[in-house]
Coordinates of C-alpha atoms in Angstrom, one line a residue:
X283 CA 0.0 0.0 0.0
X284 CA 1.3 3.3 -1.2
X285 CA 1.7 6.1 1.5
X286 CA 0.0 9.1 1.1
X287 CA 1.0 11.4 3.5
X288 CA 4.3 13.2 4.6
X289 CA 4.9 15.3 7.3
X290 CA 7.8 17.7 6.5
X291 CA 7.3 21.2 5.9
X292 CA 7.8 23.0 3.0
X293 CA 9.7 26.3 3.3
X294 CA 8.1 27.8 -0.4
X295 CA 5.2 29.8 0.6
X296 CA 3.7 32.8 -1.5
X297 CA 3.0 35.9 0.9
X298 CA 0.1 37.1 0.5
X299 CA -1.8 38.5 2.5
X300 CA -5.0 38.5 3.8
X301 CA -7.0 41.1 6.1
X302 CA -9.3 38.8 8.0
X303 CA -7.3 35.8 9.6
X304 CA -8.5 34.3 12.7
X305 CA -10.2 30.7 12.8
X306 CA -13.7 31.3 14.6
X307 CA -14.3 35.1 13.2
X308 CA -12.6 35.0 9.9
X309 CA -15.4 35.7 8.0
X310 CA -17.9 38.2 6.6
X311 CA -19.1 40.9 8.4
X312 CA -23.0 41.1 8.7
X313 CA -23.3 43.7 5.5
X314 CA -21.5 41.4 3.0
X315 CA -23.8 38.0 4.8
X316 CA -26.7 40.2 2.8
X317 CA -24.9 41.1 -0.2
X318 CA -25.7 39.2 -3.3
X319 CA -29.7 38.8 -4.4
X320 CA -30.8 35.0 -4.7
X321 CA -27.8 33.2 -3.3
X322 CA -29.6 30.5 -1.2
X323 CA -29.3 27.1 -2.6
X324 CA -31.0 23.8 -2.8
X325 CA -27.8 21.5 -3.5
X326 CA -23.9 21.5 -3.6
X327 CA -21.6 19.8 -4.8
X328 CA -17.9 20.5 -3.6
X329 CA -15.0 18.6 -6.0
X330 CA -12.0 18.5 -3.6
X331 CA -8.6 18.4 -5.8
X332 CA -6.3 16.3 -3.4
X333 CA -3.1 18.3 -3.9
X334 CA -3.2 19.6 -7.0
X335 CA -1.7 22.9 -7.8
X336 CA -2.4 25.5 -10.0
X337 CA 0.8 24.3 -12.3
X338 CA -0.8 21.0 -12.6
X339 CA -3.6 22.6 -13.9
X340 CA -1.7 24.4 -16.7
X341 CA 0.7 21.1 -17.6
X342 CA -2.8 19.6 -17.9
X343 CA -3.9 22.6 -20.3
X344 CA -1.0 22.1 -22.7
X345 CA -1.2 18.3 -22.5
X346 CA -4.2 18.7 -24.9
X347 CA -2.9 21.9 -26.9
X348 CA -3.4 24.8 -24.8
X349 CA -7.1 24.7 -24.9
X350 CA -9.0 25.7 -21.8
X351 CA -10.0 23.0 -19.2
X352 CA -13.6 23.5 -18.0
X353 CA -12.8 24.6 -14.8
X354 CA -10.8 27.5 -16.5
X355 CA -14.1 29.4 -17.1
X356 CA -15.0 29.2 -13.2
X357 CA -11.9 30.2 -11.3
X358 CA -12.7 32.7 -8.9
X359 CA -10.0 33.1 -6.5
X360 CA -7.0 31.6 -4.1
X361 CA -7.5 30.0 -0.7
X362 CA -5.0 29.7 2.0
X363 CA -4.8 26.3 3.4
X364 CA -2.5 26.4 6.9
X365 CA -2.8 24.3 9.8
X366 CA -3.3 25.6 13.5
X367 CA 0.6 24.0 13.9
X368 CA 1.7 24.3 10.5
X369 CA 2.2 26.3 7.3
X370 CA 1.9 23.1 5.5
X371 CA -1.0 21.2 6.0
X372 CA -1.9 17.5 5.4
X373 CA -5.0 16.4 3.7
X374 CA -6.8 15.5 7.3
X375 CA -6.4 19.0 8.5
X376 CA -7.1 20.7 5.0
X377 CA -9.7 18.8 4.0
X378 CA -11.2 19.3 7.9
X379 CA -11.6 22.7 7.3
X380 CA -13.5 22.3 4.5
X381 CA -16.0 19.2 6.5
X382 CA -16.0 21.4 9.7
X383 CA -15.4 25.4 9.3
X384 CA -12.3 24.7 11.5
X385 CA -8.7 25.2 11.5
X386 CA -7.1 21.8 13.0
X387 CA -4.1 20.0 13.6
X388 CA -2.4 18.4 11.0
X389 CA -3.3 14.6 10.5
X390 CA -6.4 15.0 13.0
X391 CA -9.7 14.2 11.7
X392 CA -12.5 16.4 12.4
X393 CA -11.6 17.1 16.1
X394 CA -10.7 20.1 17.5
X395 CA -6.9 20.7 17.8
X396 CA -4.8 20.4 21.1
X397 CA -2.1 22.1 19.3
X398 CA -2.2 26.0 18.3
X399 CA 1.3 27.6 17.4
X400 CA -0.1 29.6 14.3
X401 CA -1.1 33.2 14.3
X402 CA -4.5 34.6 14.1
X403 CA -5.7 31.1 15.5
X404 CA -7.5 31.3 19.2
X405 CA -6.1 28.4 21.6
X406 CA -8.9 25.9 22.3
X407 CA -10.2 25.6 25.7
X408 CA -8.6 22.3 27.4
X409 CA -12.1 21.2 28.4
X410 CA -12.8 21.4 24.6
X411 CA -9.4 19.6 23.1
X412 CA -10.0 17.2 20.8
X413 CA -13.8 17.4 20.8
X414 CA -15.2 15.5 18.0
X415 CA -16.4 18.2 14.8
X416 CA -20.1 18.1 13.1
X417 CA -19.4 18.1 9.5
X418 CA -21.3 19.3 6.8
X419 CA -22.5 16.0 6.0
X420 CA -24.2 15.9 9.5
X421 CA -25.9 19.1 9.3
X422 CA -27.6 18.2 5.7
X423 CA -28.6 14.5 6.8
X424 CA -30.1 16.2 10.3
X425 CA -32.0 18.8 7.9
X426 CA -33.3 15.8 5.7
X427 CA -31.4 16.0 2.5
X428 CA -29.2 13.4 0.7
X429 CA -25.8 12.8 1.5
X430 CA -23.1 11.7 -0.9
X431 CA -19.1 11.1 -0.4
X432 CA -17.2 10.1 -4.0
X433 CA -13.5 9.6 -4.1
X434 CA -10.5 7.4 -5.8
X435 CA -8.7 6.6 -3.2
X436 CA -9.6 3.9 0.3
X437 CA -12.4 5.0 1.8
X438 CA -10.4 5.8 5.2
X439 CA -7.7 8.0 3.3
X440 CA -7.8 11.4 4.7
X441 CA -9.8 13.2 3.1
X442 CA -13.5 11.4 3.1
X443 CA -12.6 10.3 6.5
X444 CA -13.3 14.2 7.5
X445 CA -16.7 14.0 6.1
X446 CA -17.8 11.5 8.3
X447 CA -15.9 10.2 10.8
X448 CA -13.6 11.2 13.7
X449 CA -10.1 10.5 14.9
X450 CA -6.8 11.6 16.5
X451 CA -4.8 10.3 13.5
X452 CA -6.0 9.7 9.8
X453 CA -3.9 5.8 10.6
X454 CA -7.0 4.7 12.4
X455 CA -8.5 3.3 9.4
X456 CA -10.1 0.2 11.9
X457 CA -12.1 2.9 13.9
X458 CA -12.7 5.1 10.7
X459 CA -14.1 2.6 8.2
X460 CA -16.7 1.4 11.2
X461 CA -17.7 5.2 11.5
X462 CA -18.3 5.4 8.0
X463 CA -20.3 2.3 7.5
X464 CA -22.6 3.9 10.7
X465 CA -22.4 7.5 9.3
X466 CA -25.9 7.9 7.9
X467 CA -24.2 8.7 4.6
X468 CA -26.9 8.0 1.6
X469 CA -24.3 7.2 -1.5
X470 CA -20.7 6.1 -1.1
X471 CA -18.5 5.5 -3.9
X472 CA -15.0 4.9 -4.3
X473 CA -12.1 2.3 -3.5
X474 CA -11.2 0.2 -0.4
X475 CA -13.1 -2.8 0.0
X476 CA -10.8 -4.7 2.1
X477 CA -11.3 -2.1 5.0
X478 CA -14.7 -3.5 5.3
X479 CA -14.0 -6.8 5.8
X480 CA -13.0 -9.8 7.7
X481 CA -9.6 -11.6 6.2
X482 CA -5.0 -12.0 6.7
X483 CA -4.5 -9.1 4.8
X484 CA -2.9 -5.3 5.8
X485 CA -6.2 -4.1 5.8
X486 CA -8.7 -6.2 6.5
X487 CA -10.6 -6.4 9.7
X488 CA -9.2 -8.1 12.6
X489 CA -12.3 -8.4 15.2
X490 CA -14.3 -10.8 12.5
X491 CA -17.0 -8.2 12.0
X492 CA -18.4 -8.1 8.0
X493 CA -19.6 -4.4 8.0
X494 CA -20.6 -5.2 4.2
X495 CA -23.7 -7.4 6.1
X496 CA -24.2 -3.9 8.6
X497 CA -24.3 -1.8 5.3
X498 CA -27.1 -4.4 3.6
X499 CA -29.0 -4.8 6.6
X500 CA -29.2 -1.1 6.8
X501 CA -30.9 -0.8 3.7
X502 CA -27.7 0.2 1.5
X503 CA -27.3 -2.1 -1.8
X504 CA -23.6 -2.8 -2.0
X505 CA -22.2 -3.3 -5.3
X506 CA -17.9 -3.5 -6.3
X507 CA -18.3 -3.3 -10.2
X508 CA -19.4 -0.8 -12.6
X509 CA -22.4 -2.8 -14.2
X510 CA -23.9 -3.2 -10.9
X511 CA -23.3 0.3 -9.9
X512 CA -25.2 1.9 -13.3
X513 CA -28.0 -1.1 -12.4
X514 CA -28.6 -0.2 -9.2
X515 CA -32.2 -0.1 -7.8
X516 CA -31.9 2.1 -4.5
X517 CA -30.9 5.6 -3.3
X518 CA -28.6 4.5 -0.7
X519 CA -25.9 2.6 -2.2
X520 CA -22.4 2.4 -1.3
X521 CA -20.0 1.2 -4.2
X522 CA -16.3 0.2 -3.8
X523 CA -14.7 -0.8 -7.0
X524 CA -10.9 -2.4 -6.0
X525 CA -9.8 -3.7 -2.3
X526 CA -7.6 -0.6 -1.8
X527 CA -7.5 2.6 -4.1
X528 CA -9.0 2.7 -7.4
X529 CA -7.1 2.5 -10.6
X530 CA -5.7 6.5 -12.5
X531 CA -8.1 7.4 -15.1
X532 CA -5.1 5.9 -17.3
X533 CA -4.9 2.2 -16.5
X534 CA -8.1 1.7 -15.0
X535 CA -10.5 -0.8 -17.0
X536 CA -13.5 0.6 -17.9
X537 CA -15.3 -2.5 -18.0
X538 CA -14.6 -3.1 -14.0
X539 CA -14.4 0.1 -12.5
X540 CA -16.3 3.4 -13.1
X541 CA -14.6 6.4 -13.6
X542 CA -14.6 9.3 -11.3
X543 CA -16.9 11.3 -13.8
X544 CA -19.0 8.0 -13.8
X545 CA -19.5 7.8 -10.2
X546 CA -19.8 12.1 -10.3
X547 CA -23.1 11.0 -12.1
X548 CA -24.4 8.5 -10.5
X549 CA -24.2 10.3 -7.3
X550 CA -25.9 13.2 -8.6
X551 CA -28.3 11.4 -9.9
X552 CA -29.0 8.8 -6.4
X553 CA -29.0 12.2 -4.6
X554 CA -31.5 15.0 -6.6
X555 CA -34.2 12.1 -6.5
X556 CA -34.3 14.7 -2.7
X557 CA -36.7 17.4 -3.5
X558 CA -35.3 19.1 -0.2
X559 CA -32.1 18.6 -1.9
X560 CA -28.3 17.3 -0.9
X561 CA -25.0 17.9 -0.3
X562 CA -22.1 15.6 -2.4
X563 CA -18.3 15.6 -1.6
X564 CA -15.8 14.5 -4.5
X565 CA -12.6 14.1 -4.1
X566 CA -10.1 13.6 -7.0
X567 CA -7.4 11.7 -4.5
X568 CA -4.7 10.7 -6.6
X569 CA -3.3 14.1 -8.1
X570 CA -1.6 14.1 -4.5
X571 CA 0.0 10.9 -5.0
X572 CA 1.5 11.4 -8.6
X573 CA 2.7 14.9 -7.0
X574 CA 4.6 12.8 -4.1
X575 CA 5.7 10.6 -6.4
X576 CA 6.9 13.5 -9.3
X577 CA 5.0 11.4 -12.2
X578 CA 3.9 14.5 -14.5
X579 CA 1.8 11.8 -16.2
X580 CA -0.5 11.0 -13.2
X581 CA -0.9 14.3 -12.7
X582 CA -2.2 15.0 -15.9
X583 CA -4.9 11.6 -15.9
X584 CA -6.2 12.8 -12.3
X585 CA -6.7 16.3 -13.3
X586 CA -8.4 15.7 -16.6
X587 CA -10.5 13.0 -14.8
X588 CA -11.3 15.4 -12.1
X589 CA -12.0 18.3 -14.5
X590 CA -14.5 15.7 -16.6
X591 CA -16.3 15.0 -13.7
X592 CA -16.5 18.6 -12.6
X593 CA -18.2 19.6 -16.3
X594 CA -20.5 16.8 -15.2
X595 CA -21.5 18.5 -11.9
X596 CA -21.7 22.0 -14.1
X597 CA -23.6 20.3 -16.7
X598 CA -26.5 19.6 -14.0
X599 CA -26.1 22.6 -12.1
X600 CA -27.2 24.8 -14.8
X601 CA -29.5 22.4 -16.0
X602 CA -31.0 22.0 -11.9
X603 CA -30.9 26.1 -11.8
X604 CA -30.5 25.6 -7.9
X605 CA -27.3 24.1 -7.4
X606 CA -23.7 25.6 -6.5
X607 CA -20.4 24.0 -7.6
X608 CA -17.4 24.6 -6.2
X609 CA -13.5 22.9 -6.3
X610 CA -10.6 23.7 -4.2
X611 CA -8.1 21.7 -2.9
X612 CA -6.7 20.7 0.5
X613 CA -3.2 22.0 -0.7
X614 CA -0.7 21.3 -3.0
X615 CA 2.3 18.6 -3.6
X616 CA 5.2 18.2 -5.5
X617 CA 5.9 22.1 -6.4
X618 CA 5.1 20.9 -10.5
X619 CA 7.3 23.2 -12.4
X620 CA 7.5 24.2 -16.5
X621 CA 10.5 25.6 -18.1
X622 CA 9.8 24.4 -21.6
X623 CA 11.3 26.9 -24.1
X624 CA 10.4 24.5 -26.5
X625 CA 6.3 24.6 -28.5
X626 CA 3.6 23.0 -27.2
X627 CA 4.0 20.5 -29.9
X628 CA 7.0 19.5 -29.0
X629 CA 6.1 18.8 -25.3
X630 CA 2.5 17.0 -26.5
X631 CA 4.3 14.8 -28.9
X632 CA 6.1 13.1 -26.1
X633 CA 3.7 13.0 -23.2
X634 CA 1.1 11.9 -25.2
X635 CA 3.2 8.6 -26.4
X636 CA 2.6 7.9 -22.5
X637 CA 0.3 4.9 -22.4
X638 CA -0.2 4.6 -18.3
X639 CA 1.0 6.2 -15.5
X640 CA 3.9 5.2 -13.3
X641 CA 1.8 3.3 -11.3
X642 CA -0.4 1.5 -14.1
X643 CA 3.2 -1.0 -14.9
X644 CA 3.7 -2.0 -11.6
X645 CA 3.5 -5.4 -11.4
X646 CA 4.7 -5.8 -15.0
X647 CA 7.7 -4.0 -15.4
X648 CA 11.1 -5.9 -13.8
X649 CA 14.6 -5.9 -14.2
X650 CA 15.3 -7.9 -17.5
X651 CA 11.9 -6.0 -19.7
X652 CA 12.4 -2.4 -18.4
X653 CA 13.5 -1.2 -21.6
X654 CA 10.7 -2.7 -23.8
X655 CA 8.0 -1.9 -21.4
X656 CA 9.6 1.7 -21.1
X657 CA 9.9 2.1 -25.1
X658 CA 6.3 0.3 -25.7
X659 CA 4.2 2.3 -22.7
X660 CA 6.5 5.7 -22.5
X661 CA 7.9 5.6 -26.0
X662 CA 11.3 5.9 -24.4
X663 CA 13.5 3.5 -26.4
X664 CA 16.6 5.6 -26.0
X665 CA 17.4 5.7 -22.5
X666 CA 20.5 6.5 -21.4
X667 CA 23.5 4.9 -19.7
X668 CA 22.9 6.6 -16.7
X669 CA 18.7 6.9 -17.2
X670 CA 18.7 3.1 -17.5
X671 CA 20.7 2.3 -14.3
X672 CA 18.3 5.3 -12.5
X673 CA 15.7 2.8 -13.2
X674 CA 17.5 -0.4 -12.2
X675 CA 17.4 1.2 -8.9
X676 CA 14.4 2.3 -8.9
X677 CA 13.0 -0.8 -9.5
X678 CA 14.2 -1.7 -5.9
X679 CA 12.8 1.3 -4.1
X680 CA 10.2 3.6 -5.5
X681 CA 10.0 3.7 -9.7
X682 CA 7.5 6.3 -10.5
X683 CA 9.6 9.5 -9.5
X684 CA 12.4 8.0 -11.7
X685 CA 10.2 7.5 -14.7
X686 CA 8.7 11.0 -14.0
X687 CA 12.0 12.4 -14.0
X688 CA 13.4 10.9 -17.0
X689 CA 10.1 12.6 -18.9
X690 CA 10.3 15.1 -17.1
X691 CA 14.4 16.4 -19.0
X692 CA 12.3 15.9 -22.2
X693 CA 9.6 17.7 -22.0
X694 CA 10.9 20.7 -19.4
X695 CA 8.7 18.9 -16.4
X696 CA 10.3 19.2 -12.9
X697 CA 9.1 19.2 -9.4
X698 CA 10.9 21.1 -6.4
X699 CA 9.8 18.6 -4.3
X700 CA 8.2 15.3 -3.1
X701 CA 6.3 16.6 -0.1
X702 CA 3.2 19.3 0.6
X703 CA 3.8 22.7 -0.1
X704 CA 1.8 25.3 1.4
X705 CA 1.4 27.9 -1.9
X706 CA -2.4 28.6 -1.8
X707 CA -4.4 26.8 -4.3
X708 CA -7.4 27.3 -6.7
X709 CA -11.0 28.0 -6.5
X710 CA -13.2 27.1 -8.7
X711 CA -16.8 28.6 -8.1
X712 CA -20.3 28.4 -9.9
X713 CA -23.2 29.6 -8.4
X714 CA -26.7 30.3 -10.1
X715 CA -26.6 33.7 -9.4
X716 CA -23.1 34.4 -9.5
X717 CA -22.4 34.7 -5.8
X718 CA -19.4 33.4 -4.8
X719 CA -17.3 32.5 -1.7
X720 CA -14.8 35.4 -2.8
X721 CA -17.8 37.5 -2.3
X722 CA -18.4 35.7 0.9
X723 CA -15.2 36.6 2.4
X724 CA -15.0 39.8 0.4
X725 CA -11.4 39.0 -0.8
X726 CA -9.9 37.4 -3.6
X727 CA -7.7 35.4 -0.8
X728 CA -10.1 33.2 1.4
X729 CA -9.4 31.2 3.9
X730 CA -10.6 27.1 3.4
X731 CA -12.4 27.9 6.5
X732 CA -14.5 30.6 4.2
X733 CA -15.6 27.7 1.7
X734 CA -17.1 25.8 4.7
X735 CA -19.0 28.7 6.2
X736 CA -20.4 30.1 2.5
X737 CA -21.4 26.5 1.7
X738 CA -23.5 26.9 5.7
X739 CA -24.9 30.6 4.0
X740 CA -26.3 29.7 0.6
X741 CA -27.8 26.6 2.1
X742 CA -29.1 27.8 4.7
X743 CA -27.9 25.5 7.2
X744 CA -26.0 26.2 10.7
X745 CA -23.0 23.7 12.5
X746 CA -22.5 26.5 15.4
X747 CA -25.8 24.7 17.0
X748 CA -24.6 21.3 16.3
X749 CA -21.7 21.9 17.9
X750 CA -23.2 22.5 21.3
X751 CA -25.1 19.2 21.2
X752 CA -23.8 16.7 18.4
X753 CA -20.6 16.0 20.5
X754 CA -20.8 16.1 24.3
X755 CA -18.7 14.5 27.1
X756 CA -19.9 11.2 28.4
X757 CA -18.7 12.8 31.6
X758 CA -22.1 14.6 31.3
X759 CA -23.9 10.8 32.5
X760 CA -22.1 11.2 36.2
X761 CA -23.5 14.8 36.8
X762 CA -27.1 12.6 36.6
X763 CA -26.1 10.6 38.5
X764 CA -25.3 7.4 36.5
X765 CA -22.4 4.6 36.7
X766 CA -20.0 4.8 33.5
X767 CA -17.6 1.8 33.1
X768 CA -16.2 1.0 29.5
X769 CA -17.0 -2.5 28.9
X770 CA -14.3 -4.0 27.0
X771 CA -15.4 -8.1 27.0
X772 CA -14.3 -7.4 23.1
X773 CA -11.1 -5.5 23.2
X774 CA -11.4 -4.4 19.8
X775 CA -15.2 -3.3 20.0
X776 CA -15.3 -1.2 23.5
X777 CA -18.9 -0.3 24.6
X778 CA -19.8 3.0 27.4
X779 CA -22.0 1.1 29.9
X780 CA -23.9 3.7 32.0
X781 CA -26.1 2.4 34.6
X782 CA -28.3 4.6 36.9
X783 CA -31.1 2.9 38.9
X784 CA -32.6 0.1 36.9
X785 CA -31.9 1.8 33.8
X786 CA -29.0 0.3 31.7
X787 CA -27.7 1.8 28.8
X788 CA -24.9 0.6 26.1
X789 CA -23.5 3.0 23.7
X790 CA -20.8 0.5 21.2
X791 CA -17.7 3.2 20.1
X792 CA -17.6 4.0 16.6
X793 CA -21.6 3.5 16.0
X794 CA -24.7 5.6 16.3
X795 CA -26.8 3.0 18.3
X796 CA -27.8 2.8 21.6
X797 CA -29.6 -0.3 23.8
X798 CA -31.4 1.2 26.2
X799 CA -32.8 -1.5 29.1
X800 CA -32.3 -4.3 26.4
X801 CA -34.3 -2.1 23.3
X802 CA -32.0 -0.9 20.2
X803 CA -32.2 2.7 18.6
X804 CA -30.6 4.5 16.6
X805 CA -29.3 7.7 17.5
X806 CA -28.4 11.0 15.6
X807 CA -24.5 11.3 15.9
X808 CA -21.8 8.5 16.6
X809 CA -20.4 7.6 20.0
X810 CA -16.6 8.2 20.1
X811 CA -13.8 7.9 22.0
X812 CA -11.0 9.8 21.4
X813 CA -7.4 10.0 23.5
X814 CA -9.6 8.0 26.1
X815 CA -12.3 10.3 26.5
X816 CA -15.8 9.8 25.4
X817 CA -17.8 11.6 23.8
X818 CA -21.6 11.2 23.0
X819 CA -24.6 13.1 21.3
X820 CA -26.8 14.9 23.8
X821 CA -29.6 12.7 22.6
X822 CA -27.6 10.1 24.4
X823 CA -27.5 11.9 27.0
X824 CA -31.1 12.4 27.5
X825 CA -31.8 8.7 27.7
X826 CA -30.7 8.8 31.1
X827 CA -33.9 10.4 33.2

């Protein structure tokens, strides 16, 4: 399994600057809230470009001529993307923001941080450190729409793990993958069906529990190939089309697994059936990876496939008349740079000979065929003495940078780096009536926290409310007087047991069900623990009279 996150921090930042800064206050003043006639919405749809920086987006321009993407016609501004401790973010806090309206610590999920050493950012109260998040998705189930979460990559990567689920690290893909499956979510497409599971392998579950039978027995029809996924009978359907990520846009078989425009459509389509509307996350994950791993290639397949999807999504939005699309990403990777003096033929010509992307000859490609698989797939039959021992070596370790590379010197392709870098990205805006987040904010340079809280405005909905009562501390059972003892019979499937009189209540971590004196019922947020303290939804709370 590939890793998809790296720590370091980037010291390439662009400065500039931005009036309103702080986390809980950084946002419109009551005058621009009113500004703009018309802006409330029934639907969104936000497209979240896992690192992909505004240089991808131009090497994916010239890949087919120069002509404009369709995103071109809707960028609308830059957003800043920092951390509360970092100027480089990781996809769990970027994305977070985005899910929450908050700033948090990198490689949380959806919790609020314990760590503040950035300007502008107010300290969280220790009683309040780590509290569990309502996302967006929470807020639009509670108000009766359709929920939708669409992605590429395993379903417990970073960034749909912030939409509905809740964790100290983004590694707890055991506790996250259970969350989702009890999440409430309506549609769920993507990769990483071996997190679901019972089985020996990396990923698979260890405590012997199928959430695949939880999902069906829910309701949910559970499909893992594209036939069944465009056959599908029901509105609640969760699809997940390869054990771990799916295939790029370039090696992926259309006949087996749908592509990221395909599963853009069938979302949409599941989730408008709403008439009080919905609220559907896409994620283009893999433009991150190809920037870690310096394949120019994969970043152009993830881009295009992203920017498909997104003309799919603008395609129904001015169709619907009532819907807002937006794209921004959690931040940047791999610092993509062009110094081509050559023409945009010349660069075309080569990258187009480019049958797959790094990653689509893995398996294949070995020591004694490199060269005919590099000339057939990469139409590189003239490597070098030096090139060809690059690869040798890479072979061992980690090919795709050295492929990218070796591209890369033809075509005037480079990257500064393999990590995150904290330049501010893209956003991409469409809205019925033109209102934007940039009018939002009333800046050009908006904080991710500003796409969360405009998405709350033209939709009318609140999380300032949620967060009083969503997410409370289980501490709240002893000032009622009740017994709370963490029963842990199954090590691997804790349960709160609060007792007070003859009432008996179980609350399983990681699931929104209670048994209350023996009856099951399902409640309205999930039941958590996080750095050993619990945390349960007020409704919970109230069970105990």
């Amino acid at each position: 399994m590939r890793k998809k996150w790296i720590t370091g921090i980037c010291s390439s930042v662009l400065s500039i600057s931005l009036i309103t800064l702080g986390q809980g206050n950084a946002f419109a003043d009551a005058s621009a809230a009113q500004a703009g006639s018309g802006k409330e919405v029934k639907n969104v749809i936000l497209f979240i470009t896992d690192g992909m920086s505004l240089s991808d987006v131009n090497l994916a321009r010239w890949y087919q001529g120069g002509q404009p993407l369709e995103m071109d016609k809707y960028f609308s501004g830059l957003v800043r993307t920092y951390a509360t401790d970092s100027l480089t973010t990781d996809s769990a806090a970027g994305a977070t923001a985005y899910a929450t309206g908050h700033k948090v610590k990198s490689e949380t999920v959806s919790i609020l941080p314990d760590k503040t050493t950035m300007p502008f950012i107010e300290p969280t109260p220790k009683q309040d450190m780590n509290k569990p998040l309502p996302t967006l998705v929470d807020a639009v189930r509670l108000n009766g729409k359709s929920t939708g979460v669409v992605f590429t990559c395993e379903l417990t990567d970073a960034t749909p793990a912030t939409f509905l689920s809740h964790a100290y690290s983004r590694e707890y893909a055991y506790s996250i993958a259970e969350q989702m499956v009890y999440s409430g979510v309506d549609v769920l497409l993507g990769g990483g069906s071996d997190y679901l599971v019972p089985g020996k392998g990396e990923v698979n579950r260890k405590d012997g529990e199928d959430l695949t039978k939880v999902l069906k027995s829910s309701g949910y029809e559970y499909v893992t190939n594209k036939k069944d996924l465009l056959n599908t009978q029901t509105d609640k359907v969760w699809g997940l089309f390869n054990k771990e990520a799916l295939d790029a846009d370039f090696d992926l078989n259309p006949q087996q697994q749908p592509s990221l425009k395909e599963m853009t459509q069938v979302a949409i389509d599941k989730l408008s059936k709403n008439d009080k509307g919905f609220f559907l996350m896409v994620e283009a994950s893999q433009i991150d990876w190809f920037g870690h791993d310096n394949d120019p290639v994969g970043v152009i397949s993830e881009t295009l496939a992203f920017d498909k999807a997104f003309k799919a999504a603008i395609d129904f939005a001015q169709k619907d008349g009532n819907t807002a699309v937006l794209s921004v990403s959690d931040h940047a990777t791999g610092g993509l740079n062009m110094t081509n003096y050559d023409t945009a033929k010349d660069l075309v010509s080569i990258l187009k000979k480019a049958k797959h992307t790094s990653y689509g000859i893995e398996g294949d490609i070995n020591e004694k065929n490199f060269k005919k698989m590099l000339a057939d797939n990469y139409a590189l039959p003239d490597l070098t003495k030096e090139e060809a021992e690059a690869v040798r070596k890479g072979l061992k370790d980690n090919l795709s940078p050295v492929i990218g590379k070796i591209l890369g010197e033809r075509v005037g392709v480079s990257f500064s780096t393999d990590d995150h870098v904290a330049e501010e990205i893209g956003l991409f805006a469409y809205h019925p009536n033109n209102y934007k987040p940039t009018d939002f904010a009333q800046s050009g340079v908006i904080q991710n926290i500003d796409v969360n809280k405009y998405i709350q405005e033209v939709t009318g909905l609140q999380l300032a409310p949620l967060e009083k009562t969503l997410f409370v501390s289980g501490d709240q059972f002893k000032t009622k007087g009740a017994t709370v003892t963490i029963d842990k019979t199954d090590k691997q499937n804790p349960v709160i047991a609060v007792k007070k009189g003859s009432q008996s209540l179980k609350l399983p971590i990681d699931k929104n069900i209670a048994v209350i004196d023996g009856k099951t019922i399902k409640l309205n947020a999930l039941t958590l623990m996080i750095q050993n303290k619990t945390w349960v939804s007020q409704e919970a709370i109230d069970l105990i009279q």
